[in-house]
PDB file of C-alpha atoms and ligand atoms in Angstrom:
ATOM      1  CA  UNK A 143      13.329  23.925  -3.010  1.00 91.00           C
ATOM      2  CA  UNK A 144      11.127  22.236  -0.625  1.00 95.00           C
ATOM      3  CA  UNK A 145      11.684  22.893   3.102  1.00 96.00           C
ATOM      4  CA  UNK A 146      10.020  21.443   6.300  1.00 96.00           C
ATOM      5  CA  UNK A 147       7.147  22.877   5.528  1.00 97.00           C
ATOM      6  CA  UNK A 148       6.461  21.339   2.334  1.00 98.00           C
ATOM      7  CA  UNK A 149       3.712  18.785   1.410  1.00 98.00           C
ATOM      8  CA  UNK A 150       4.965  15.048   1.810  1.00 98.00           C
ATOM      9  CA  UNK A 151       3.664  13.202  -1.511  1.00 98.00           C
ATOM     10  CA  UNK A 152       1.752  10.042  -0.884  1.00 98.00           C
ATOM     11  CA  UNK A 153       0.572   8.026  -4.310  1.00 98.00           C
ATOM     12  CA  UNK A 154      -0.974   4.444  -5.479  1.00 98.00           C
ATOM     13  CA  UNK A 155      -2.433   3.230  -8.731  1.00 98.00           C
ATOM     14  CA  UNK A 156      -5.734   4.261  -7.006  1.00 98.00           C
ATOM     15  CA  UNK A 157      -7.845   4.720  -3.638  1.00 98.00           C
ATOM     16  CA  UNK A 158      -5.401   1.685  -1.931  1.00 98.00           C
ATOM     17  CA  UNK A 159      -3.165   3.939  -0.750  1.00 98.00           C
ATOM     18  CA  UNK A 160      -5.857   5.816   1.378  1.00 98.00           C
ATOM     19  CA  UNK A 161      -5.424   3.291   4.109  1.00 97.00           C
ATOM     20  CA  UNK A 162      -1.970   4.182   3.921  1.00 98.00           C
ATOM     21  CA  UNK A 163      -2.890   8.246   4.060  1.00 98.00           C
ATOM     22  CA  UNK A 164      -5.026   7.723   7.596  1.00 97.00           C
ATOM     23  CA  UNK A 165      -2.369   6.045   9.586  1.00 97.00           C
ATOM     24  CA  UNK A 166       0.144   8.738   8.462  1.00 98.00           C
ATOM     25  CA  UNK A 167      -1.799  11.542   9.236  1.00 98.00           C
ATOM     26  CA  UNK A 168      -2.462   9.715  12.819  1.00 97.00           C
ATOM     27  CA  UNK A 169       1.159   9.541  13.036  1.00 98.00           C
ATOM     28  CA  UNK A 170       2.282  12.792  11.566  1.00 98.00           C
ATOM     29  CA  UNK A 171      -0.802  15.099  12.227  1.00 98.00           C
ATOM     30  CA  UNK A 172       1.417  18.353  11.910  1.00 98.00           C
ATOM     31  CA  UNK A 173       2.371  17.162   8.454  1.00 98.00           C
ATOM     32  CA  UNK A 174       0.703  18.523   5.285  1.00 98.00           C
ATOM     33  CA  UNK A 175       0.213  15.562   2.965  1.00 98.00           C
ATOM     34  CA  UNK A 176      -0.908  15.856  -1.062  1.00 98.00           C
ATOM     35  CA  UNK A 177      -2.158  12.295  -2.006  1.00 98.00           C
ATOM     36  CA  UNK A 178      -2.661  11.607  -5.418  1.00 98.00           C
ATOM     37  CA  UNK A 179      -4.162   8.264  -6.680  1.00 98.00           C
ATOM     38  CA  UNK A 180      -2.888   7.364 -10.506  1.00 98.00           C
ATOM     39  CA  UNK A 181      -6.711   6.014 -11.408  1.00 98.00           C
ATOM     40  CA  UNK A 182      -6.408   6.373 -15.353  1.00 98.00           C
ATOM     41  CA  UNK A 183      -3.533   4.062 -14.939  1.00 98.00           C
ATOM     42  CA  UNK A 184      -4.657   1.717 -12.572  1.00 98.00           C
ATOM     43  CA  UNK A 185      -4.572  -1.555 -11.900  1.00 98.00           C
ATOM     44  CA  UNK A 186      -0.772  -1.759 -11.947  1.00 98.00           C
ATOM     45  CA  UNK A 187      -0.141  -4.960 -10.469  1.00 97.00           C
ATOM     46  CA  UNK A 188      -1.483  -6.716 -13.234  1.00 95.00           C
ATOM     47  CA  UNK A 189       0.507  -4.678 -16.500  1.00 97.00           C
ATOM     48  CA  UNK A 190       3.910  -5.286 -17.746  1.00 96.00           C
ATOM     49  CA  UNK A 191       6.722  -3.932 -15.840  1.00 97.00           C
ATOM     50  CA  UNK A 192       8.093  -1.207 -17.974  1.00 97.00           C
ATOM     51  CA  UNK A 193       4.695   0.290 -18.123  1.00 98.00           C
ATOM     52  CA  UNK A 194       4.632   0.599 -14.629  1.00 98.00           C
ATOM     53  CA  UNK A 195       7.903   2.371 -14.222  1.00 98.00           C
ATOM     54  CA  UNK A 196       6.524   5.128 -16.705  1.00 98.00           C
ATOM     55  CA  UNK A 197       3.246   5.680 -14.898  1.00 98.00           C
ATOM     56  CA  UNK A 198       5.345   5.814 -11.842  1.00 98.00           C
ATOM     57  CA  UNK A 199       7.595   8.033 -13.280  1.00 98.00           C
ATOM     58  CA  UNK A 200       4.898  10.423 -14.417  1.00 98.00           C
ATOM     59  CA  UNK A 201       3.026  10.333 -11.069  1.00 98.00           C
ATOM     60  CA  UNK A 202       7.097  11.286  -9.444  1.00 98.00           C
ATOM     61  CA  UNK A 203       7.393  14.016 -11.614  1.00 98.00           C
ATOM     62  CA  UNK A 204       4.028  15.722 -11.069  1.00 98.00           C
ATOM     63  CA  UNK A 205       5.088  15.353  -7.086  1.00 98.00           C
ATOM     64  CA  UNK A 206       8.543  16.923  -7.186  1.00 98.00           C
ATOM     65  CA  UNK A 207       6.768  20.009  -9.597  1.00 98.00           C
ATOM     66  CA  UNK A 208       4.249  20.048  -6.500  1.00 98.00           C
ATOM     67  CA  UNK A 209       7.741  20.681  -4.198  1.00 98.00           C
ATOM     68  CA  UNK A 210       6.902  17.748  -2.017  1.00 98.00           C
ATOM     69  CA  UNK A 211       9.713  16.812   0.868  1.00 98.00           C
ATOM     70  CA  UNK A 212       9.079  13.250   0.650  1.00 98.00           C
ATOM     71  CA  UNK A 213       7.340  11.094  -1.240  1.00 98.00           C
ATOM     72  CA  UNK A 214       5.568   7.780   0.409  1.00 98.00           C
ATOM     73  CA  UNK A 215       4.552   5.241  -2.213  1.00 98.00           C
ATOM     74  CA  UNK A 216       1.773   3.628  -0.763  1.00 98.00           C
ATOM     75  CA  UNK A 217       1.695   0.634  -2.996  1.00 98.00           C
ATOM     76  CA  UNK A 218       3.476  -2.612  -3.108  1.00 98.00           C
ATOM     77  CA  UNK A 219       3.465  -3.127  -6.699  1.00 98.00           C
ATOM     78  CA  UNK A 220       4.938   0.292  -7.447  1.00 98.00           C
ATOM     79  CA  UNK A 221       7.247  -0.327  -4.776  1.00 98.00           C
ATOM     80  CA  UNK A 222       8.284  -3.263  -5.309  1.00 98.00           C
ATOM     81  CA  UNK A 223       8.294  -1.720  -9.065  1.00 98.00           C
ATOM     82  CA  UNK A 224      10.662   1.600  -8.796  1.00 98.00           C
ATOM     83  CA  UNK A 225      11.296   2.243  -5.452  1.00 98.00           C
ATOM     84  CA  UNK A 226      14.700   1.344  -5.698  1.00 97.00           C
ATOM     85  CA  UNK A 227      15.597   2.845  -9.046  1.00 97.00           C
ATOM     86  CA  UNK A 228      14.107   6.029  -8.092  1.00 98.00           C
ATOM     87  CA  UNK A 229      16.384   5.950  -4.899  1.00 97.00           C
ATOM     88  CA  UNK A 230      19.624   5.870  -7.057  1.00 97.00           C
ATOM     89  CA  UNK A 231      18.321   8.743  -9.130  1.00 96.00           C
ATOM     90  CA  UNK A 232      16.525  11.322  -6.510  1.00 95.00           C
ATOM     91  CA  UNK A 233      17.746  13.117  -3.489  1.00 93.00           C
ATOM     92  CA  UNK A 234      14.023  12.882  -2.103  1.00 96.00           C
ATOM     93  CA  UNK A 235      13.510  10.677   0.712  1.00 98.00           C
ATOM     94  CA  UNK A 236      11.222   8.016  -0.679  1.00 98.00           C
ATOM     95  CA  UNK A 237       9.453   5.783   1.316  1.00 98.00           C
ATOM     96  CA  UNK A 238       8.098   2.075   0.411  1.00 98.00           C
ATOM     97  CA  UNK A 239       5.738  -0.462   1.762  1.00 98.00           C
ATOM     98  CA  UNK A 240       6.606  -4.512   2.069  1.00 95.00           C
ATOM     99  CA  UNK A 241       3.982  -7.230   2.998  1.00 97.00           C
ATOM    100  CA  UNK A 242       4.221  -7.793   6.594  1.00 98.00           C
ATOM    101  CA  UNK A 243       5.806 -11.135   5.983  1.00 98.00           C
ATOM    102  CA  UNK A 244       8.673 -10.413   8.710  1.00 97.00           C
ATOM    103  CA  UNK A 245       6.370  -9.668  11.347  1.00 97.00           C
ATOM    104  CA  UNK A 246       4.435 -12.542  10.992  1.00 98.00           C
ATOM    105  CA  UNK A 247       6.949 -15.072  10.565  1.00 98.00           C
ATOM    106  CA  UNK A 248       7.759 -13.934  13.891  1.00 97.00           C
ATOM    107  CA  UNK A 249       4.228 -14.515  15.146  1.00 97.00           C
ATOM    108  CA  UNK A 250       3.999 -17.722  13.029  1.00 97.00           C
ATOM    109  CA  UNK A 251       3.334 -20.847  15.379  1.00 97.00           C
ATOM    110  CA  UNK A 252       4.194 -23.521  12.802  1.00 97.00           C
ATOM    111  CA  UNK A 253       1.190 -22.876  10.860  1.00 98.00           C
ATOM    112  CA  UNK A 254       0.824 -21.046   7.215  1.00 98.00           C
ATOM    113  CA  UNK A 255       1.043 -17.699   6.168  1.00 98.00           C
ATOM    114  CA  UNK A 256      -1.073 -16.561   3.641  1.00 98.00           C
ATOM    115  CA  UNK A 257       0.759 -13.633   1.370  1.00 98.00           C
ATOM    116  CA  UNK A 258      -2.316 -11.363  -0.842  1.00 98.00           C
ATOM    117  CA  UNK A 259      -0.362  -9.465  -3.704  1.00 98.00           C
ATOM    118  CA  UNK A 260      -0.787  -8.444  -6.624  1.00 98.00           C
ATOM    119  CA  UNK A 261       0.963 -10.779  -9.363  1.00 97.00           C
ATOM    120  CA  UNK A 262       3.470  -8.762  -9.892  1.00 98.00           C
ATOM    121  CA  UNK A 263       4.297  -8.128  -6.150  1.00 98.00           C
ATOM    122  CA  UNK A 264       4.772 -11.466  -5.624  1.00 98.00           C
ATOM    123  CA  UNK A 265       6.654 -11.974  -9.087  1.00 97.00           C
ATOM    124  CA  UNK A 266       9.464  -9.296  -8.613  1.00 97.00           C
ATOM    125  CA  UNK A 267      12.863  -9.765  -6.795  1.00 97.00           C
ATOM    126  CA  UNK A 268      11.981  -7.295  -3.917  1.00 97.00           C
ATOM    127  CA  UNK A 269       9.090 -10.234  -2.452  1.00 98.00           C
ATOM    128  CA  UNK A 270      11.040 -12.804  -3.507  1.00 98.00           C
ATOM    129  CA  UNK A 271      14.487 -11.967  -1.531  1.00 98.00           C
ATOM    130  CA  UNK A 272      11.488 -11.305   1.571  1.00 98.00           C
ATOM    131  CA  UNK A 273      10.552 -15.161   0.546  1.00 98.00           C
ATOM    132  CA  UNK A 274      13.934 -15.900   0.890  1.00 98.00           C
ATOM    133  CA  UNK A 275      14.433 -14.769   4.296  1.00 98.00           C
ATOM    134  CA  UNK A 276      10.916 -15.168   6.407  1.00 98.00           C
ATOM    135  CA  UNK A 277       9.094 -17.384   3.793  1.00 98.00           C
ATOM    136  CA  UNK A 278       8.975 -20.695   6.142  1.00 98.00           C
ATOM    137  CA  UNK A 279       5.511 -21.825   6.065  1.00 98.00           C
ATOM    138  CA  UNK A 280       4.335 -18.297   3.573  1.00 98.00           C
ATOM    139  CA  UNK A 281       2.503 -19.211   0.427  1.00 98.00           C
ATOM    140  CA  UNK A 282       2.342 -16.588  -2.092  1.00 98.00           C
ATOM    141  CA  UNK A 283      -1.105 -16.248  -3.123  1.00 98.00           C
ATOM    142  CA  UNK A 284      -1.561 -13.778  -6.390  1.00 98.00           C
ATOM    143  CA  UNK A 285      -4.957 -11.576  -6.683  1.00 98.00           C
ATOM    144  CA  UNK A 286      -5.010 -10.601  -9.900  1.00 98.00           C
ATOM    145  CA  UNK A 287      -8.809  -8.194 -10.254  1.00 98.00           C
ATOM    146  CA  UNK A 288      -9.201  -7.945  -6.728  1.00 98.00           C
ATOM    147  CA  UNK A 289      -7.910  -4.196  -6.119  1.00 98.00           C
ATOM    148  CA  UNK A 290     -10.410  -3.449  -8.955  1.00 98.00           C
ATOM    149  CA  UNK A 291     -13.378  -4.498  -6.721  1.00 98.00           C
ATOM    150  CA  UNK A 292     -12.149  -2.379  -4.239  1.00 97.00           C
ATOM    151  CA  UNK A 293     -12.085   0.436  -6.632  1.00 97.00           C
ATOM    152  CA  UNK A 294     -15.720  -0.611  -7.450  1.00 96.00           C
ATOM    153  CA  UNK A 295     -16.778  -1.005  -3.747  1.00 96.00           C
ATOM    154  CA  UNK A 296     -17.887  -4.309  -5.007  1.00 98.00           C
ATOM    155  CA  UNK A 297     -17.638  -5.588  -1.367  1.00 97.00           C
ATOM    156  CA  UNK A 298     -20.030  -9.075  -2.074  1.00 98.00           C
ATOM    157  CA  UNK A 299     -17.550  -9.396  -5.177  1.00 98.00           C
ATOM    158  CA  UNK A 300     -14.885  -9.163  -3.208  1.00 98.00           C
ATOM    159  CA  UNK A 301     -15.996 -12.011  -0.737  1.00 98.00           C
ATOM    160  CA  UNK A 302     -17.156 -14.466  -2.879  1.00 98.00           C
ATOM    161  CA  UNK A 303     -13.557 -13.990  -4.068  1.00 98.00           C
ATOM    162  CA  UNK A 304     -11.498 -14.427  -0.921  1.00 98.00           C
ATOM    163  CA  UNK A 305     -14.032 -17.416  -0.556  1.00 98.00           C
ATOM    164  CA  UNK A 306     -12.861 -19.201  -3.654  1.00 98.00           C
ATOM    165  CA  UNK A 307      -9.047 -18.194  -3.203  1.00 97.00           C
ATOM    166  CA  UNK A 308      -9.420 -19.543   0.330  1.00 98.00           C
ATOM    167  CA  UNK A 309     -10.569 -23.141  -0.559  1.00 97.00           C
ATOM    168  CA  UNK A 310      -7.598 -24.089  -1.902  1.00 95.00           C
ATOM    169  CA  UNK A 311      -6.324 -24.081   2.204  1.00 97.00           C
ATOM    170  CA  UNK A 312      -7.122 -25.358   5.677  1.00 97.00           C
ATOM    171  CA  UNK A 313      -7.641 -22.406   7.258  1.00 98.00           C
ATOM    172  CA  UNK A 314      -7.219 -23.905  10.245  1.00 97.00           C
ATOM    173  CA  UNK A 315      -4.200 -24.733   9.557  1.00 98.00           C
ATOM    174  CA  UNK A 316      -2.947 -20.791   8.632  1.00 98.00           C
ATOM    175  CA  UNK A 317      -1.699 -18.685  10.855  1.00 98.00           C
ATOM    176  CA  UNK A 318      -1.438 -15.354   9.347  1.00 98.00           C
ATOM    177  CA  UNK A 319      -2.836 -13.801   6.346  1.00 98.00           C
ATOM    178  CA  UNK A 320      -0.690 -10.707   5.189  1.00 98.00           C
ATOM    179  CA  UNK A 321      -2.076  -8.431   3.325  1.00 98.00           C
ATOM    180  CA  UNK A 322       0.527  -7.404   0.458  1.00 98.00           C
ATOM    181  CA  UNK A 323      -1.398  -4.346  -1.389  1.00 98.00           C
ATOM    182  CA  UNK A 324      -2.724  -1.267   0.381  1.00 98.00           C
ATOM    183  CA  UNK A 325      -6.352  -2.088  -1.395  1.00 98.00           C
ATOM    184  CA  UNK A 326      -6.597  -4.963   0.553  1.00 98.00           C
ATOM    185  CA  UNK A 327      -6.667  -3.146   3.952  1.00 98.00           C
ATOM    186  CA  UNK A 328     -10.273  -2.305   2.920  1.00 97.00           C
ATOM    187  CA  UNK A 329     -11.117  -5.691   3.064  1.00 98.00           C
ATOM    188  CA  UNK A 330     -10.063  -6.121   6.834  1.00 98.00           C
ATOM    189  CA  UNK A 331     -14.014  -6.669   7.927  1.00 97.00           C
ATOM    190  CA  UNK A 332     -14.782  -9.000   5.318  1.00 98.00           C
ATOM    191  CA  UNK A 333     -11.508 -10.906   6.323  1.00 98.00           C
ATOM    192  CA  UNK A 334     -12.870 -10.881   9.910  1.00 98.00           C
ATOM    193  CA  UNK A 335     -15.495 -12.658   9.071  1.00 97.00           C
ATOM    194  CA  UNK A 336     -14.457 -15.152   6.729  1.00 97.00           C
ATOM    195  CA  UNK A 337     -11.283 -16.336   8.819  1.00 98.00           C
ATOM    196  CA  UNK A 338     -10.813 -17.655  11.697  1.00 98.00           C
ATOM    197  CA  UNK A 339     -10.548 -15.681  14.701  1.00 98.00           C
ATOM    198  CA  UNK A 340      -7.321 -16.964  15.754  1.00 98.00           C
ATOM    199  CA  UNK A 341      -5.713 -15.738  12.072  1.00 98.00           C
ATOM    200  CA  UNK A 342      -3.978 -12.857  12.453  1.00 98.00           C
ATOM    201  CA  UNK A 343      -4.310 -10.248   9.793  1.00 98.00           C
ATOM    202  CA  UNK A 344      -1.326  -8.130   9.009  1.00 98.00           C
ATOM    203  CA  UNK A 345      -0.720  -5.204   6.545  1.00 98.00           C
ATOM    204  CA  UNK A 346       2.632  -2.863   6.109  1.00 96.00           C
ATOM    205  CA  UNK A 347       0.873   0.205   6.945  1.00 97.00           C
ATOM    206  CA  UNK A 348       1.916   0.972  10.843  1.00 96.00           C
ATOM    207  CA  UNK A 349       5.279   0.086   9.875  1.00 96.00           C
ATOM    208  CA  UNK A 350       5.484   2.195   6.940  1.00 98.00           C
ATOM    209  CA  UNK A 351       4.348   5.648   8.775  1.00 98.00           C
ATOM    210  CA  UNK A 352       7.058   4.356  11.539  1.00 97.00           C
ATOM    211  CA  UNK A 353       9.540   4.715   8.776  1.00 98.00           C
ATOM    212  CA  UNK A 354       8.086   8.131   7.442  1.00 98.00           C
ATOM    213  CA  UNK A 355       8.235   9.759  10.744  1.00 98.00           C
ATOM    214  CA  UNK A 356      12.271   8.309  11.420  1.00 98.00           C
ATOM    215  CA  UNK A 357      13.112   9.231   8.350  1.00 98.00           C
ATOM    216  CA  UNK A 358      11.920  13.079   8.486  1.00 98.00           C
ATOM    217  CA  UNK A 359      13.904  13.342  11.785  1.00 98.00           C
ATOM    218  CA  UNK A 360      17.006  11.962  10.585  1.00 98.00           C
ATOM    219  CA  UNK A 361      16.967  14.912   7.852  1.00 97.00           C
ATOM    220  CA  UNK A 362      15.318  17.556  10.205  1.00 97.00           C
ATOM    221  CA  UNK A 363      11.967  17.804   8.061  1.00 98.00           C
ATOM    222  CA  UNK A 364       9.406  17.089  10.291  1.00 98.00           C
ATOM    223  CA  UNK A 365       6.821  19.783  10.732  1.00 98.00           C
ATOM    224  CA  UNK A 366       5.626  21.435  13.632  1.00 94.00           C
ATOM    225  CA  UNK A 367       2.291  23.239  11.838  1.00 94.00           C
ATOM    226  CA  UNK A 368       0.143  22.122   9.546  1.00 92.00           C
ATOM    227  CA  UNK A 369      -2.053  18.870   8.944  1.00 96.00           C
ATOM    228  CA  UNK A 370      -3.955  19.985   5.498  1.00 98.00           C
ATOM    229  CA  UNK A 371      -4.689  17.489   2.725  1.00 98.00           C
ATOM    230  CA  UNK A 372      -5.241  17.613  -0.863  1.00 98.00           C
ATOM    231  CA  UNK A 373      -6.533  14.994  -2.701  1.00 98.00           C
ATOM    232  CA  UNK A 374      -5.679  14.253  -6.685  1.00 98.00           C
ATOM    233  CA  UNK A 375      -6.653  11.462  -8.508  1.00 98.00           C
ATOM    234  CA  UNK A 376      -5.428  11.245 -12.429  1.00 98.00           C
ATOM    235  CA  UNK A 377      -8.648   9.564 -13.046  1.00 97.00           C
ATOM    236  CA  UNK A 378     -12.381  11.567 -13.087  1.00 97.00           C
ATOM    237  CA  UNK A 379     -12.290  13.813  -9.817  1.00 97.00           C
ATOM    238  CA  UNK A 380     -15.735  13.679  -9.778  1.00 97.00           C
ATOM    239  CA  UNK A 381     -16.268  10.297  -8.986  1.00 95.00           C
ATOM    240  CA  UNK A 382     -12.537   9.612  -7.328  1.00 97.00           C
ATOM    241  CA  UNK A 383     -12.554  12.129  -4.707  1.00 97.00           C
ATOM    242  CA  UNK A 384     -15.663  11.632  -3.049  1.00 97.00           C
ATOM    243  CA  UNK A 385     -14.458   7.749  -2.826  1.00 97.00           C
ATOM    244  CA  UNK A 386     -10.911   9.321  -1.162  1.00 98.00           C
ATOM    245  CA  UNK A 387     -13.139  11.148   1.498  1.00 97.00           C
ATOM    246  CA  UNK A 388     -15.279   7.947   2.362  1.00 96.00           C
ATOM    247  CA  UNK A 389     -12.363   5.822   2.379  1.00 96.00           C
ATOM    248  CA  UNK A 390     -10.393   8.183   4.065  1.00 96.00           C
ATOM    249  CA  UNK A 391     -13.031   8.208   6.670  1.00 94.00           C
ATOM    250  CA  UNK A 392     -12.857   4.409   6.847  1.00 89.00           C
ATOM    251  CA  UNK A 393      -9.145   4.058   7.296  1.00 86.00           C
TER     252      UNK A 393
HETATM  253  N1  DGL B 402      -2.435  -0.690  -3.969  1.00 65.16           N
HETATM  254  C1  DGL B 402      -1.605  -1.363  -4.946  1.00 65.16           C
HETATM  255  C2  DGL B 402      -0.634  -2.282  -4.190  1.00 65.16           C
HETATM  256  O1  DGL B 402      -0.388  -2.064  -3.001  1.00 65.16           O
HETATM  257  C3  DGL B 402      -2.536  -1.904  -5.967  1.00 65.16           C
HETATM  258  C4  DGL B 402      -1.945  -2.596  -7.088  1.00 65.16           C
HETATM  259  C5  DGL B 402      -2.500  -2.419  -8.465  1.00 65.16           C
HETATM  260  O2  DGL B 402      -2.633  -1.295  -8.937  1.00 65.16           O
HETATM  261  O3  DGL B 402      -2.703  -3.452  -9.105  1.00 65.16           O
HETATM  262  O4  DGL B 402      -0.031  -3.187  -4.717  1.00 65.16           O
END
């Protein structure tokens, strides 16, 4: 049985959820965290459905054998995938992220909001009851491939196709871009440079340590030693884990 002192599990389809991984280990530093990145697997924002939920599944089950006390999935797809289903079947606190579409509606100044997700993301009914609610001015905007550049480090790639997705807008005209899958965080300094400056540029990751750290209190399992890390990657270690640690580095 896990106890305070247990690992808190923290997975994606890949390195995404590393940005994730840095602000909750600012947030939590006492906390020992085991992140594992489902690479074989990945992308999943771009598969059917079903397939998802049994990758997810998988990646649950290796986490509970692991004795994790709470699991963050650091990816919107998955999320928006299984988080929900897995809440009506576990005990485990389980944690999710959400495109920062609340928060900036709330900045919004009567200008657009640009929402990155993966296809899926933006397809399934946990986005579109968001829509519902703080989608004024938001325009979905589906990125099929992109998280796959990131995986590359294919950073000129990965311009060039912001560039193209962005012509279809006056950016002048947009007043927040939201970035709706943890792989996008990477892309933060490329986004700098290609917006605006008076964009803002929002992601769910703040929000969703926020969350991590309420919800350990609330069920007395935060941790008052510890701060180790292991990294786990379904894909080749060899090549994975030395992308974790530069990422990690980065986020
Ligand atoms: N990081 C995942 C997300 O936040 C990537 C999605 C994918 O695997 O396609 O949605």
């Amino acid at each position: 049985m896990p106890d305070r002192f247990s690992p808190i599990g923290v997975f994606d389809s890949g390195v995404g959820g590393i940005s994730v991984l840095g602000e909750l280990r600012r947030t939590l530093p006492r906390e020992d965290f085991l992140y594992f990145g489902d690479n074989l697997h990945a992308p999943y924002g771009t598969k059917p459905e079903q397939e998802v939920l049994g990758y997810v599944r998988g990646v649950m089950d290796y986490l509970i054998a692991q004795d994790v006390k709470a699991v963050v999935i650091a990816c919107n797809t998955a999320t928006s995938v299984a988080a929900a289903t897995l809440r009506a079947e576990l005990d485990l606190p389980i944690i999710g992220m959400e495109p920062a579409l609340k928060p900036a509606a709330e900045q919004r100044r009567g200008g657009q909001i640009l929402v990155l997700a993966t296809p899926m993301t933006l397809r399934l009914p946990k986005f579109q009851a968001l829509y519902q609610r703080y989608g004024e001015g938001a325009h979905p905007l589906p990125c099929p491939g992109l998280m796959d550049l990131v995986e590359q480090q294919a950073f000129d790639q990965a311009r060039r196709y912001l560039q193209e997705h962005f012509l279809a807008y006056d950016l002048s005209q947009v007043d927040a871009v939201v970035l709706g899958c943890t792989h996008y965080v990477f892309l933060r300094p490329i986004l700098q440079e290609i917006l605006p400056p008076h964009v803002l540029i929002l992601d769910g990751n703040a929000g969703t340590a926020r969350q991590l750290a309420r919800v350990l209190e609330q069920r007395d399992l935060l941790s008052d030693r510890g701060g180790s890390l292991r990294l786990e990657t379904s894909g080749d270690p060899a090549q994975i884990r030395p992308l974790m640690e530069t990422l990690l580095a980065r986020a």
